[in-house]
Amino acid sequence: MSKVVLAYSGGLDTSVALHWLSYTKGFEVVALIANLGQGKNLEAVGERAIQIGAVAGIVADLRKTFVEEYVIPTLRANAMYESGYYLSAALGRATICVELVNIARQQRCHYVAHGCTAKGNDQVRFEASIAALAPDLEIIAPLREWPFKSRDEEIDYAESHNIPIKVSKAAPYSIDYNLWGRSMECGVLEDPWQEPPEDIYVMSVSPEKAPDEPVTIEIGFEAGNPVALDGERLDGLSLITRLNEIAGSHGIGRSDMIENRLIGFKSREVYEAPAATVLHLAHRALEELTLSAGVLHFKEPLSRQYSELVYNGRWFGILRPALDAFFSKIQEFVTGTVRLKLYKGAASVIGRKSPYSLYDRKLASYGPKDSFPHSAAPGFLSIWSLPLKTEAGRKKAAESAEKETPESKP
Ligand code: ARG
């Protein structure tokens, strides 16, 4: 019997896929349940996989790897897709793919399956990553093959085959959730004019319900890595976990955007990413203090490239580690502390300091300690303006030449 390893989340699509693979297609299904900090009882998800028909339900705790090898490098690159997506699902897919390949090898599976639709970005990430990591494995995408035409039909199938699912036709959301963020699609969210219903959120309270008192926090960085929260040294995973709670309780990190999918259409995406929002803001604030204008301006388009590369499933190509090398080099001096105020849905930077700051108060000050070389300004300006003066001279000469020969005009 052919053996397949399925990336299993316990949601509607992958539950129906698991059943369909084993009963309609006759595969032996090994279910991989990846723990990326989605806060579910994953042992129960593993049991559900067996109940639906899997021969094994393997729960893998990938949180540390996810944070250290995927999330933090992306933070150091300040990579955010379009107006407000911190790439949680895309980074999660890359992490899961490495484990899928490991399990395929251990369990001698020749096939890898995922529960992505033909319309999404996630299929691209799964398949491009598997192609890079293990081109010999064959990929099965049940949702692109089976006859169901809507989530409602999947729900009917699940109900008639006693597949335990939490989704209902009234709340048919497609949700992707990990410690770096949560994304929500489908149902009423498909209408971009509809405000997202409050009950879709789980990582954040609504700004209206957030405490009336702000909270001030301090985040410490070393060479671009977040290493401390309020003076306490923490590993990346603990820091992000704690920050999700604090920032989420102040309503930070929600976004509602129309996003351009790789697959060619726009989709309405609702996200909540409390820790990611605060960490990106803090990291950028520290870079403003410690990177020169030239480096800061040079890196901006590279951050965008990085975000597109992650979004488009090219994590395992050569460009990503090459960009990481660039970002590592420029992070050398991104060490220091950023102070932020969190209040009713907004995170604001209110202070920053670094032993490697390029901000020189004596140069910037208009007070008595001002050390700027004022007398050098006129000389600098005469040279700086020289090319503009030269151009102005040419313009004037051209205008007077035109006046002298008016008949040449049409
Ligand atoms: N639009 C986001 C992305 O392409 C989120 C996708 C999340 N997937 C899901 N099944 N809800 O990365």
XYZ file of C-alpha atoms and ligand atoms in Angstrom:
422
model
C 0.000 0.000 0.000
C 1.313 3.495 -0.829
C 2.186 5.656 2.107
C 1.685 9.400 2.305
C 2.603 11.959 4.936
C -0.081 14.607 5.294
C 0.387 18.015 6.903
C -2.588 17.844 9.242
C -3.991 20.773 11.193
C -7.235 19.269 12.461
C -9.289 21.819 10.510
C -11.978 21.150 7.919
C -9.827 20.855 4.786
C -7.158 18.572 6.183
C -9.663 16.409 8.060
C -11.674 15.783 4.919
C -8.410 15.297 2.989
C -7.228 12.674 5.473
C -10.458 10.718 5.163
C -10.517 11.028 1.374
C -6.870 9.902 1.042
C -7.404 6.797 3.122
C -10.899 5.735 2.049
C -11.228 6.964 -1.520
C -7.612 6.745 -2.592
C -6.505 3.828 -0.425
C -3.376 5.392 1.036
C -1.795 4.675 4.371
C -1.787 8.163 5.851
C 0.786 9.405 8.355
C -0.492 12.681 9.798
C 2.020 15.324 10.832
C 0.673 17.777 13.363
C 3.106 20.665 13.638
C 3.178 22.642 16.840
C 3.927 26.219 15.800
C 2.378 27.723 18.904
C -1.237 27.677 17.715
C -2.395 27.056 21.271
C -4.522 23.980 20.548
C -4.442 20.644 22.329
C -2.404 18.937 19.652
C -2.400 15.525 21.289
C -6.162 15.573 20.775
C -5.627 16.569 17.136
C -3.299 13.568 16.780
C -5.998 11.292 18.217
C -8.549 12.796 15.866
C -6.248 11.969 12.934
C -6.209 8.308 13.988
C -9.966 8.371 14.506
C -10.450 9.663 10.950
C -8.206 6.935 9.517
C -4.507 7.808 9.841
C -2.026 5.030 10.646
C -0.064 7.480 12.804
C -0.537 10.983 14.184
C 2.854 12.536 14.867
C 2.904 15.740 16.910
C 6.143 17.662 16.351
C 7.046 20.644 18.485
C 8.648 22.958 15.918
C 8.216 26.197 17.876
C 11.876 26.812 18.693
C 13.068 26.085 15.157
C 10.233 28.172 13.762
C 11.233 31.170 15.880
C 14.993 30.902 15.570
C 15.416 29.846 11.953
C 12.432 31.459 10.264
C 10.766 34.205 12.311
C 13.838 36.028 13.662
C 15.713 36.231 10.329
C 12.555 37.699 8.779
C 12.315 40.233 11.614
C 15.980 41.180 11.148
C 15.182 41.793 7.480
C 12.097 43.822 8.480
C 10.204 41.800 5.932
C 6.506 42.592 5.878
C 4.303 41.808 2.866
C 2.377 44.754 1.469
C 0.696 46.966 4.070
C 0.631 44.744 7.120
C 1.233 41.015 6.815
C 4.131 39.614 8.832
C 4.198 36.379 6.808
C 3.124 34.028 9.599
C 1.514 31.411 7.335
C 4.302 31.549 4.751
C 7.032 31.043 7.365
C 5.004 28.285 8.983
C 4.744 26.402 5.695
C 8.520 26.445 5.168
C 9.060 25.105 8.699
C 6.476 22.347 8.231
C 7.971 21.265 4.896
C 11.336 20.403 6.463
C 9.547 18.167 8.965
C 7.338 16.599 6.281
C 10.469 15.553 4.415
C 12.063 14.182 7.622
C 8.987 12.095 8.331
C 8.658 10.940 4.727
C 12.226 9.601 4.992
C 11.740 7.962 8.403
C 8.400 6.390 7.512
C 9.341 5.543 3.930
C 6.577 7.583 2.345
C 6.835 8.332 -1.358
C 4.099 10.927 -1.225
C 3.512 14.188 0.613
C 0.027 15.673 0.860
C -1.289 19.058 1.894
C -4.743 20.502 2.421
C -4.355 23.620 0.280
C -6.754 24.773 -2.372
C -5.903 25.552 -5.977
C -6.512 29.238 -5.307
C -4.115 29.901 -2.480
C -0.520 30.808 -1.823
C -0.018 27.937 0.583
C 0.010 25.276 -2.176
C 2.844 27.230 -3.803
C 4.846 27.277 -0.579
C 4.335 23.569 0.067
C 5.143 22.458 -3.431
C 8.031 24.816 -4.132
C 9.597 23.928 -0.762
C 9.213 20.172 -1.258
C 10.637 20.542 -4.767
C 13.695 22.259 -3.269
C 14.143 19.873 -0.336
C 13.152 16.506 -1.792
C 12.424 16.600 -5.511
C 11.897 12.822 -5.579
C 8.769 12.964 -3.411
C 5.422 13.144 -5.170
C 2.888 15.684 -4.032
C -0.834 15.102 -3.662
C -3.235 17.992 -3.236
C -6.638 16.402 -2.471
C -8.438 19.753 -2.581
C -7.430 20.207 -6.196
C -8.595 16.713 -7.126
C -11.726 15.901 -5.210
C -15.238 16.711 -6.432
C -16.358 19.106 -3.651
C -16.954 22.577 -5.010
C -17.362 24.595 -1.811
C -16.623 24.503 1.877
C -20.323 23.756 2.428
C -19.974 20.547 0.387
C -16.925 19.598 2.446
C -18.921 20.200 5.622
C -21.684 17.917 4.261
C -19.095 15.217 3.488
C -17.581 15.572 6.959
C -20.983 15.304 8.615
C -22.074 12.289 6.598
C -18.811 10.439 7.354
C -18.719 11.336 11.056
C -15.547 13.362 10.675
C -15.286 15.540 13.768
C -14.923 19.211 12.730
C -15.448 22.517 14.501
C -16.364 24.570 11.423
C -20.018 25.261 10.758
C -21.773 26.744 7.741
C -22.523 29.820 9.872
C -18.844 30.418 10.678
C -16.977 28.909 7.764
C -13.686 30.708 8.293
C -10.393 29.481 6.987
C -7.880 30.166 9.704
C -4.142 29.793 9.882
C -2.674 30.255 13.317
C 0.790 30.194 14.804
C 2.764 32.188 17.364
C 3.754 34.785 14.738
C 0.188 35.557 13.752
C -3.260 34.437 12.830
C -4.927 34.890 9.464
C -8.623 34.724 8.694
C -10.395 34.350 5.378
C -13.750 33.206 3.907
C -17.355 33.648 5.006
C -18.503 37.258 5.541
C -14.873 38.375 5.270
C -15.112 37.847 1.512
C -17.083 41.109 1.345
C -14.407 43.808 1.689
C -17.026 46.332 2.859
C -18.082 44.202 5.861
C -16.389 44.901 9.162
C -14.810 41.694 10.513
C -17.012 40.297 13.291
C -15.423 40.642 16.715
C -15.659 36.917 17.474
C -13.089 35.962 14.815
C -10.223 37.307 16.929
C -8.431 35.237 19.548
C -4.985 36.795 20.021
C -6.193 40.337 20.691
C -8.993 42.183 22.459
C -10.732 44.943 20.550
C -9.069 48.338 21.053
C -12.380 49.591 22.529
C -12.209 46.922 25.239
C -8.489 47.385 25.938
C -7.485 48.810 29.339
C -7.867 52.582 29.846
C -4.325 52.745 31.215
C -1.411 52.370 28.789
C 1.478 50.044 29.502
C 5.132 50.853 28.800
C 7.465 48.044 27.809
C 11.137 47.805 26.925
C 12.569 45.425 24.356
C 16.292 44.686 24.295
C 18.074 43.701 21.074
C 21.523 42.282 20.409
C 22.823 42.351 16.847
C 19.236 42.647 15.619
C 17.893 39.762 17.728
C 15.270 40.434 20.392
C 16.799 39.175 23.646
C 15.057 40.868 26.572
C 11.673 42.103 27.710
C 11.526 44.689 30.479
C 15.119 43.941 31.406
C 14.613 40.183 31.676
C 16.664 38.056 29.303
C 14.457 35.658 27.379
C 14.879 33.263 24.490
C 13.024 34.219 21.330
C 10.140 31.809 21.877
C 9.409 32.972 25.451
C 9.757 36.615 24.447
C 7.304 36.308 21.559
C 4.871 34.267 23.672
C 4.875 36.883 26.426
C 4.690 39.778 24.028
C 1.666 38.253 22.291
C -0.130 38.287 25.635
C 0.824 41.825 26.648
C 0.301 43.444 23.256
C -2.807 41.359 22.504
C -4.374 42.467 25.793
C -3.972 46.084 24.620
C -5.590 45.393 21.250
C -2.351 45.642 19.266
C -1.677 43.930 15.948
C -4.928 43.685 14.013
C -4.915 44.413 10.314
C -7.477 44.184 7.559
C -6.100 44.318 4.054
C -6.700 43.589 0.414
C -3.728 41.441 -0.479
C -2.260 40.523 -3.854
C -1.885 36.759 -4.000
C 0.845 35.209 -6.095
C -1.838 33.189 -7.823
C -3.179 36.315 -9.498
C -6.126 37.788 -7.632
C -6.763 40.064 -4.723
C -8.082 38.654 -1.515
C -9.377 40.210 1.679
C -7.227 39.129 4.590
C -7.702 39.810 8.246
C -4.754 39.295 10.552
C -3.823 39.582 14.174
C -0.159 39.537 15.083
C 0.469 41.332 18.379
C 4.103 40.351 19.018
C 5.125 40.658 15.365
C 3.682 44.173 15.157
C 5.529 45.377 18.254
C 8.818 43.659 17.399
C 8.901 45.031 13.843
C 8.222 48.531 15.123
C 10.875 48.268 17.827
C 13.462 46.743 15.516
C 12.998 49.493 12.938
C 13.303 52.140 15.646
C 16.645 50.718 16.725
C 17.874 50.558 13.142
C 16.995 54.248 12.722
C 19.335 54.970 15.603
C 22.200 52.682 14.648
C 22.330 52.385 10.845
C 23.715 55.081 8.569
C 21.444 56.775 6.046
C 23.173 54.942 3.198
C 22.673 51.486 4.715
C 19.096 52.231 5.765
C 18.111 53.408 2.317
C 19.941 50.547 0.595
C 18.230 47.900 2.698
C 14.659 49.092 2.112
C 14.156 47.501 -1.324
C 15.941 44.360 -0.063
C 13.421 44.057 2.777
C 10.717 44.129 0.166
C 12.472 41.487 -1.921
C 12.819 39.349 1.178
C 9.123 39.626 1.963
C 8.166 38.691 -1.605
C 10.513 35.753 -1.577
C 9.001 34.431 1.668
C 5.456 35.100 0.475
C 6.092 33.377 -2.836
C 7.514 30.175 -1.330
C 11.146 30.637 -2.289
C 12.559 30.207 1.216
C 14.791 27.321 0.154
C 16.350 29.062 -2.833
C 19.813 30.636 -2.712
C 18.668 34.252 -2.660
C 17.243 33.967 0.860
C 20.478 32.896 2.620
C 22.350 35.432 0.483
C 20.051 38.189 1.734
C 20.383 36.827 5.283
C 24.148 37.299 5.000
C 23.615 40.937 4.040
C 21.152 41.549 6.856
C 23.436 39.809 9.388
C 26.302 42.085 8.449
C 24.271 45.255 8.886
C 22.764 44.032 12.174
C 26.200 44.010 13.859
C 25.485 47.278 15.679
C 21.713 46.920 16.045
C 22.059 46.480 19.789
C 20.177 48.450 22.392
C 16.792 49.000 23.969
C 13.532 50.376 22.641
C 10.770 51.683 24.884
C 7.187 51.498 23.631
C 3.806 52.520 24.883
C 0.866 50.193 24.199
C -2.528 51.788 24.373
C -5.895 50.863 22.900
C -4.698 49.211 19.726
C -1.679 51.429 19.075
C 1.967 50.684 19.793
C 4.202 53.769 19.771
C 7.927 54.047 20.192
C 8.660 56.537 22.966
C 12.387 55.975 23.525
C 15.456 54.222 22.153
C 19.088 53.877 23.228
C 22.157 52.010 22.021
C 25.845 51.806 22.887
C 26.364 52.062 19.102
C 24.032 54.949 18.440
C 24.906 57.160 15.467
C 22.733 59.897 16.904
C 25.082 62.573 18.291
C 23.183 64.987 20.447
C 25.919 67.628 20.230
C 25.568 67.629 16.450
C 21.757 67.652 16.502
C 21.271 70.131 19.343
C 20.160 73.733 18.938
C 21.223 74.377 22.549
C 24.452 75.782 23.995
C 26.347 72.457 23.616
C 25.937 72.570 19.821
C 29.176 71.322 18.199
C 28.093 71.386 14.562
C 30.697 73.158 12.370
C 28.433 76.081 11.335
C 31.205 77.907 9.506
C 31.618 74.958 7.121
C 28.011 75.194 5.902
C 28.474 78.025 3.314
C 31.393 76.178 1.638
C 29.452 72.905 1.626
C 26.452 74.673 0.105
C 28.379 76.344 -2.674
C 29.726 72.949 -3.807
C 26.395 71.132 -3.227
C 24.569 73.733 -5.346
C 27.193 73.840 -8.102
C 25.575 71.331 -10.490
C 22.172 73.004 -10.064
C 23.735 76.409 -10.794
C 25.378 74.968 -13.900
C 22.038 73.578 -15.103
C 20.332 76.909 -14.429
C 22.991 78.627 -16.559
C 22.324 76.239 -19.446
C 18.563 76.821 -19.219
C 19.059 80.569 -19.367
C 21.413 80.313 -22.386
C 18.914 78.061 -24.209
C 16.065 80.517 -23.566
C 17.985 83.486 -24.925
C 19.077 81.483 -28.002
C 15.393 80.669 -28.632
C 14.440 84.355 -28.376
C 17.053 85.261 -30.960
C 15.665 82.812 -33.583
C 11.823 82.952 -33.111
C 11.165 81.887 -36.752
C 12.481 78.366 -35.997
C 9.352 77.790 -33.889
C 6.493 75.877 -35.582
N -2.974 35.271 2.910
C -2.009 34.705 3.774
C -0.870 34.116 3.018
O -0.983 33.924 1.839
C -2.603 33.743 4.747
C -2.952 32.400 4.231
C -3.468 31.587 5.339
N -4.038 30.335 4.983
C -5.244 29.931 5.369
N -5.561 28.726 5.063
N -6.084 30.691 6.016
O 0.156 33.867 3.580
